[in-house]
Short mmCIF file of C-alpha atoms in Angstrom, two decimals:
data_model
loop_
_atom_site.label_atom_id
_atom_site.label_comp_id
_atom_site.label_asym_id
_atom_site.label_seq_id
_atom_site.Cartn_x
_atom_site.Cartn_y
_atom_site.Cartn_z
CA UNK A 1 0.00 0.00 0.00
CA UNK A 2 1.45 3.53 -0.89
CA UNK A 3 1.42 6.76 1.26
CA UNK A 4 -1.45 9.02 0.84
CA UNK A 5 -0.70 12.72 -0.44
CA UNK A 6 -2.59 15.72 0.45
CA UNK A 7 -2.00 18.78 -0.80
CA UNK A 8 -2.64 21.58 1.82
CA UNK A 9 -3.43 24.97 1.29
CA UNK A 10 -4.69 28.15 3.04
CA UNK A 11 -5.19 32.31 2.64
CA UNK A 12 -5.44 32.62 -0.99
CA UNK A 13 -7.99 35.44 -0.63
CA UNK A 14 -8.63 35.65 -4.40
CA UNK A 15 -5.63 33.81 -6.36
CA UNK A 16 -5.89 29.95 -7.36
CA UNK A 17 -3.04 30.24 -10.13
CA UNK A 18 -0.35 28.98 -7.51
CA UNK A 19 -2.19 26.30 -6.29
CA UNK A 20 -3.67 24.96 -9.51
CA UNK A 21 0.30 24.68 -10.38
CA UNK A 22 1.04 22.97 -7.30
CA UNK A 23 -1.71 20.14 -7.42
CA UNK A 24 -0.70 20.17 -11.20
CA UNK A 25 3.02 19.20 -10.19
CA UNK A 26 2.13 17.21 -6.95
CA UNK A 27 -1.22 15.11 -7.75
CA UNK A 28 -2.54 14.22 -4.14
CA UNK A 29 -4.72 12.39 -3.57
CA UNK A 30 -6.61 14.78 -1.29
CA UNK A 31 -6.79 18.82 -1.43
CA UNK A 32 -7.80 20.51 1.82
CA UNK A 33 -7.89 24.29 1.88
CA UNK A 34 -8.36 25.99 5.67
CA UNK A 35 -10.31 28.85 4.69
CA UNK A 36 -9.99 32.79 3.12
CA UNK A 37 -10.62 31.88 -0.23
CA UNK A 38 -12.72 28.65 -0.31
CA UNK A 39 -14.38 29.90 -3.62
CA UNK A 40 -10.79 29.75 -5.25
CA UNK A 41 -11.04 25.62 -5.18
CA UNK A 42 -13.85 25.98 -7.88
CA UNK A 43 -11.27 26.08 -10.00
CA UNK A 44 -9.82 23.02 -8.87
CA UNK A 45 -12.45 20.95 -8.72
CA UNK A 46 -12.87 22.05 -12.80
CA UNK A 47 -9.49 20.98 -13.58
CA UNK A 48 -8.81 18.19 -11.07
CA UNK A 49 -12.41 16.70 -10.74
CA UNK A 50 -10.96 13.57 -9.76
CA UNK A 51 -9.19 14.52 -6.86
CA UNK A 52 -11.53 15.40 -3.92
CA UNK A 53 -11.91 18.57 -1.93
CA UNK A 54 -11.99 19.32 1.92
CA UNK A 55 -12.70 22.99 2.73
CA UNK A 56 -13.74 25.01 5.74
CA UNK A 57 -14.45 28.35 5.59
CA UNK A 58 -12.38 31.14 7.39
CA UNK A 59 -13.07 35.24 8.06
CA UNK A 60 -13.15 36.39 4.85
CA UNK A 61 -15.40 33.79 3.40
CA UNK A 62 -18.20 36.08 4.05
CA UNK A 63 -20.43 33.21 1.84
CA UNK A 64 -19.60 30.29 3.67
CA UNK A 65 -20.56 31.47 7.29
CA UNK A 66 -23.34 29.36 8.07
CA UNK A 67 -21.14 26.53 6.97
CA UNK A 68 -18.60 24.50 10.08
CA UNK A 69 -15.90 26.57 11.17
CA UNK A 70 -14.12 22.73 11.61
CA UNK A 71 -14.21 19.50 10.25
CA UNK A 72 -12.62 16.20 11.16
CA UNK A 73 -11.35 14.10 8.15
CA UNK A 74 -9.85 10.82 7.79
CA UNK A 75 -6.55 10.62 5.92
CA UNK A 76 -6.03 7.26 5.74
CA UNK A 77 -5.27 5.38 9.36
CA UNK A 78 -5.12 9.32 10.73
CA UNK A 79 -7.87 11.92 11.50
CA UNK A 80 -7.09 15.45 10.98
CA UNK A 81 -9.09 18.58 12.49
CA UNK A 82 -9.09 21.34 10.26
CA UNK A 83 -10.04 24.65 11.00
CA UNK A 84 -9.31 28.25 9.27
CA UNK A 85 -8.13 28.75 13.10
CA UNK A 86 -9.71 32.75 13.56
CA UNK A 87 -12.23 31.16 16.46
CA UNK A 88 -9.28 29.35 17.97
CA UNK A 89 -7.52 32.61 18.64
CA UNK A 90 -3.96 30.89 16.58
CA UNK A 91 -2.99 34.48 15.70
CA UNK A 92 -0.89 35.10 18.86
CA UNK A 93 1.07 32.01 18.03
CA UNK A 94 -0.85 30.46 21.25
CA UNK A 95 -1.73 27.00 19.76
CA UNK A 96 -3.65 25.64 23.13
CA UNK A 97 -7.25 25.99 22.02
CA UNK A 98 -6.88 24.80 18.46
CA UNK A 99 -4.97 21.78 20.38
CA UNK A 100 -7.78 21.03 22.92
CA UNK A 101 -10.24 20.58 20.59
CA UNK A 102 -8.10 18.49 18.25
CA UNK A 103 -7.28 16.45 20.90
CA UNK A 104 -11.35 16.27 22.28
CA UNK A 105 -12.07 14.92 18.63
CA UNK A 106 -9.54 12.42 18.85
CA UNK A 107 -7.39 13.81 16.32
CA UNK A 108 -3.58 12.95 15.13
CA UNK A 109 -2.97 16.27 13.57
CA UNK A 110 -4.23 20.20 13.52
CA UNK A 111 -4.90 21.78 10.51
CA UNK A 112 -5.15 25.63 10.62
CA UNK A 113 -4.53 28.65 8.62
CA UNK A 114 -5.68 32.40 9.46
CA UNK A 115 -1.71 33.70 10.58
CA UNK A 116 0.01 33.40 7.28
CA UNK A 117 2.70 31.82 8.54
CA UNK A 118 3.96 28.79 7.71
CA UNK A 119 4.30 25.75 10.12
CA UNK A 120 5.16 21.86 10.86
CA UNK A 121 5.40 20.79 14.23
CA UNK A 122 4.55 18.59 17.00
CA UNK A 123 3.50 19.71 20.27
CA UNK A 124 2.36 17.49 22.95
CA UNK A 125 2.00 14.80 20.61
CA UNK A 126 -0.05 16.29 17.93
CA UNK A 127 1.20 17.67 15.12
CA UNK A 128 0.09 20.98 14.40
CA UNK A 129 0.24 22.52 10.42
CA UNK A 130 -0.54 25.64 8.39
CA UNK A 131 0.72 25.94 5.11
CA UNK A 132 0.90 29.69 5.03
CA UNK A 133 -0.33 32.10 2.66
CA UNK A 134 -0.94 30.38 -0.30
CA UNK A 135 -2.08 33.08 -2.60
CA UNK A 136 -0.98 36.64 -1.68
CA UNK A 137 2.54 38.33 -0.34
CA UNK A 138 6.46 37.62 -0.74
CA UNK A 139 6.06 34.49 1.12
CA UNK A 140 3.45 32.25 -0.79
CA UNK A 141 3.36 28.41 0.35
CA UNK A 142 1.75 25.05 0.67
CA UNK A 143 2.08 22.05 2.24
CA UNK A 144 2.64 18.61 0.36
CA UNK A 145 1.77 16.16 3.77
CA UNK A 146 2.12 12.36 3.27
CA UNK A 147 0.37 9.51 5.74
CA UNK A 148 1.67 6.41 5.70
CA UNK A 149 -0.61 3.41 5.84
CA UNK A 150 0.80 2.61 9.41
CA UNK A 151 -0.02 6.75 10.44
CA UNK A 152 3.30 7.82 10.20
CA UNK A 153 3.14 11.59 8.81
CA UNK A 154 5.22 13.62 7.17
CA UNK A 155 5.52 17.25 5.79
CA UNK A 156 7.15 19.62 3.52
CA UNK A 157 6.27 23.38 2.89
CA UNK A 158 6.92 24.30 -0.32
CA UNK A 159 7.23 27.96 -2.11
CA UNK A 160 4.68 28.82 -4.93
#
């Protein structure tokens, strides 16, 4: 059995060039986008319709408020809670309520975007990621994230 590939992006507030590219280059087997720009997937789904879609909505996503501000997903043997982050207060850098609730949903790994800044850790066990801004500023990035089919996961940000 082969590792499962995700592409993960976040905070393209308008611009779905870069990661149309990137799932162009990568082809995962999963997209998830964390919010502030979840109407920029439409164009993936038109060019990728194979390759299914996990959004939630963030701040900006004025269109999608009604819809979950989190959602737990199953990537292969691992479940991932993915949030744009803004109602887990992440923009201080304090991680601890985006971790509780993880944790509460029995989750291996924190998805969030909202700060812009790019991360891949592992605090307390869980492993915590946001892929950055992946459509606007100097900095743009994803994330390519591979499970294994024993749960072992791994993660590279990439530029775009």
């Amino acid at each position: 059995m082969k590792s499962m590939k995700i592409a993960v992006f976040s905070d393209t507030h308008g611009s779905s060039r870069g990661m149309i590219n990137a799932v162009a280059e990568y082809m995962p087997d999963q997209i998830i986008h964390l919010g502030d720009g979840m109407r920029d997937t439409d164009e993936l789904e038109d060019n990728f319709p194979e390759i299914p879609i996990c959004r939630v909505p963030g701040n900006c996503d004025r269109d999608f408020e009604s819809d979950d501000d989190y959602k737990v997903v199953r990537l292969g043997p691992v479940k991932a809670f993915i949030t744009h982050g803004h109602r887990y207060r992440v923009r201080g850098g304090k991680l601890d309520v985006l971790l509780y609730a993880a944790q509460c949903c029995d989750c291996q790994i924190a998805m969030f975007g909202h700060t812009h800044r790019a991360v891949f850790d592992q605090i307390g066990g869980m492993f915590v990621l946001n892929p950055g801004s992946s459509g606007s500023g100097a900095d743009r990035s994803w994330a390519k994230l591979e499970i294994s089919p024993d749960g072992e996961i791994s993660c590279e940000i990439c530029s775009i």
